[in-house]
Amino acid sequence: MNETSAETRSVVVERQIPHPPEKIWRALTQSHLIEEWLMKTDFRPDEGSRFNLSADWGAVEGKVLAADPHRTLSYTWDTKDLRSVITWTLTPTPTGTVLRMEQSGFRPDQQSYYRGAVAGWQRFFANLEQVLARID
């Protein structure tokens, strides 16, 4: 699940999901759906747009770096002293989509953020899969 480089670490979660990329894209980019599986947000999938996410534990500021509908979505994820990048990759398969999320940029002195992300993304993915099962 995790990759390590000399400078920073990444959290990677990859799942085979039995839904088409178009449906998953909606859940990743429509703010009312993002709020159901991740956090409250004013997200828009437009390159260069800024957004905020908020939860009980705090807030995240972000900026969309890339948005290629139904294929890839990348944005900054900045909170407190953590500066990271989230990249979603959607790969169609005969039975749905391989969904890959990588959060990169954890410095060696950010073990608590790293451990929190490892646990948090597992919960977020479970929530995302529940939303996908419910929407058309």
One Martini backbone bead per residue (centre of mass of N, CA, C, O) as a GRO file, in nm:
protein
  136
    1MET     BB    1   0.051   0.065  -0.013
    2ASN     BB    2   0.351   0.172   0.015
    3GLU     BB    3   0.585   0.428  -0.064
    4THR     BB    4   0.942   0.490  -0.102
    5SER     BB    5   1.166   0.754  -0.068
    6ALA     BB    6   1.426   0.944   0.023
    7GLU     BB    7   1.240   1.202   0.095
    8THR     BB    8   0.949   1.074   0.047
    9ARG     BB    9   0.616   0.976   0.101
   10SER     BB   10   0.352   0.739   0.015
   11VAL     BB   11   0.006   0.692  -0.038
   12VAL     BB   12  -0.150   0.385  -0.151
   13VAL     BB   13  -0.462   0.323  -0.326
   14GLU     BB   14  -0.606   0.017  -0.466
   15ARG     BB   15  -0.905  -0.051  -0.667
   16GLN     BB   16  -1.161  -0.261  -0.755
   17ILE     BB   17  -1.445  -0.123  -0.927
   18PRO     BB   18  -1.799  -0.185  -1.015
   19HIS     BB   19  -1.750   0.089  -1.197
   20PRO     BB   20  -1.750   0.339  -1.397
   21PRO     BB   21  -1.561   0.614  -1.448
   22GLU     BB   22  -1.794   0.823  -1.464
   23LYS     BB   23  -1.909   0.768  -1.179
   24ILE     BB   24  -1.650   0.819  -1.017
   25TRP     BB   25  -1.601   1.106  -1.111
   26ARG     BB   26  -1.844   1.229  -0.978
   27ALA     BB   27  -1.755   1.153  -0.681
   28LEU     BB   28  -1.474   1.325  -0.716
   29THR     BB   29  -1.623   1.625  -0.830
   30GLN     BB   30  -1.885   1.646  -0.661
   31SER     BB   31  -1.948   1.813  -0.380
   32HIS     BB   32  -2.199   1.655  -0.267
   33LEU     BB   33  -2.040   1.380  -0.281
   34ILE     BB   34  -1.781   1.441  -0.128
   35GLU     BB   35  -1.929   1.497   0.145
   36GLU     BB   36  -2.012   1.186   0.184
   37TRP     BB   37  -1.687   1.064   0.183
   38LEU     BB   38  -1.513   1.310   0.306
   39MET     BB   39  -1.589   1.643   0.281
   40LYS     BB   40  -1.641   1.950   0.304
   41THR     BB   41  -1.705   2.150  -0.007
   42ASP     BB   42  -1.591   2.366  -0.310
   43PHE     BB   43  -1.543   2.187  -0.544
   44ARG     BB   44  -1.368   2.208  -0.869
   45PRO     BB   45  -1.271   2.054  -1.192
   46ASP     BB   46  -1.057   2.306  -1.233
   47GLU     BB   47  -0.790   2.421  -1.344
   48GLY     BB   48  -0.672   2.629  -1.070
   49SER     BB   49  -0.867   2.572  -0.862
   50ARG     BB   50  -0.990   2.652  -0.550
   51PHE     BB   51  -1.015   2.482  -0.222
   52ASN     BB   52  -1.216   2.338   0.045
   53LEU     BB   53  -1.180   2.140   0.341
   54SER     BB   54  -1.397   1.998   0.607
   55ALA     BB   55  -1.361   1.899   0.956
   56ASP     BB   56  -1.333   1.823   1.280
   57TRP     BB   57  -1.000   1.812   1.258
   58GLY     BB   58  -1.018   2.019   1.002
   59ALA     BB   59  -0.830   2.158   0.724
   60VAL     BB   60  -0.822   2.200   0.361
   61GLU     BB   61  -0.613   2.304   0.102
   62GLY     BB   62  -0.663   2.362  -0.260
   63LYS     BB   63  -0.539   2.269  -0.598
   64VAL     BB   64  -0.591   2.225  -0.923
   65LEU     BB   65  -0.373   2.059  -1.156
   66ALA     BB   66  -0.561   1.815  -1.278
   67ALA     BB   67  -0.826   1.741  -1.543
   68ASP     BB   68  -0.921   1.421  -1.676
   69PRO     BB   69  -1.187   1.296  -1.764
   70HIS     BB   70  -1.208   0.963  -1.640
   71ARG     BB   71  -0.876   0.949  -1.552
   72THR     BB   72  -0.761   1.230  -1.403
   73LEU     BB   73  -0.670   1.363  -1.068
   74SER     BB   74  -0.517   1.669  -0.936
   75TYR     BB   75  -0.411   1.785  -0.599
   76THR     BB   76  -0.374   1.974  -0.346
   77TRP     BB   77  -0.274   1.909   0.018
   78ASP     BB   78  -0.325   2.147   0.271
   79THR     BB   79  -0.205   2.113   0.618
   80LYS     BB   80  -0.059   2.297   0.798
   81ASP     BB   81   0.266   2.137   0.737
   82LEU     BB   82   0.126   1.994   0.493
   83ARG     BB   83   0.257   1.912   0.159
   84SER     BB   84   0.048   1.775  -0.089
   85VAL     BB   85  -0.049   1.513  -0.332
   86ILE     BB   86  -0.331   1.423  -0.522
   87THR     BB   87  -0.381   1.114  -0.718
   88TRP     BB   88  -0.607   1.015  -0.963
   89THR     BB   89  -0.675   0.688  -1.118
   90LEU     BB   90  -0.858   0.576  -1.410
   91THR     BB   91  -0.915   0.227  -1.507
   92PRO     BB   92  -1.053   0.048  -1.730
   93THR     BB   93  -1.262  -0.242  -1.721
   94PRO     BB   94  -1.472  -0.504  -1.779
   95THR     BB   95  -1.585  -0.460  -1.451
   96GLY     BB   96  -1.475  -0.141  -1.446
   97THR     BB   97  -1.240  -0.003  -1.205
   98VAL     BB   98  -0.928   0.126  -1.149
   99LEU     BB   99  -0.851   0.276  -0.838
  100ARG     BB  100  -0.608   0.538  -0.784
  101MET     BB  101  -0.434   0.658  -0.489
  102GLU     BB  102  -0.205   0.937  -0.432
  103GLN     BB  103  -0.012   1.049  -0.153
  104SER     BB  104   0.229   1.299  -0.170
  105GLY     BB  105   0.490   1.439   0.064
  106PHE     BB  106   0.610   1.285   0.307
  107ARG     BB  107   0.805   1.352   0.548
  108PRO     BB  108   1.005   1.211   0.788
  109ASP     BB  109   0.866   1.421   1.016
  110GLN     BB  110   0.551   1.292   0.922
  111GLN     BB  111   0.429   1.030   1.066
  112SER     BB  112   0.146   1.116   1.165
  113TYR     BB  113   0.034   1.184   0.887
  114TYR     BB  114   0.087   0.917   0.752
  115ARG     BB  115  -0.080   0.737   0.944
  116GLY     BB  116  -0.344   0.893   0.901
  117ALA     BB  117  -0.363   0.837   0.594
  118VAL     BB  118  -0.370   0.533   0.595
  119ALA     BB  119  -0.637   0.521   0.759
  120GLY     BB  120  -0.818   0.734   0.616
  121TRP     BB  121  -0.831   0.614   0.323
  122GLN     BB  122  -0.982   0.361   0.398
  123ARG     BB  123  -1.239   0.507   0.487
  124PHE     BB  124  -1.291   0.675   0.233
  125PHE     BB  125  -1.323   0.434   0.041
  126ALA     BB  126  -1.563   0.306   0.183
  127ASN     BB  127  -1.747   0.552   0.144
  128LEU     BB  128  -1.729   0.567  -0.164
  129GLU     BB  129  -1.854   0.286  -0.219
  130GLN     BB  130  -2.128   0.358  -0.095
  131VAL     BB  131  -2.199   0.587  -0.287
  132LEU     BB  132  -2.177   0.425  -0.553
  133ALA     BB  133  -2.408   0.217  -0.476
  134ARG     BB  134  -2.638   0.452  -0.462
  135ILE     BB  135  -2.581   0.575  -0.727
  136ASP     BB  136  -2.642   0.632  -1.086
   0.00000   0.00000   0.00000
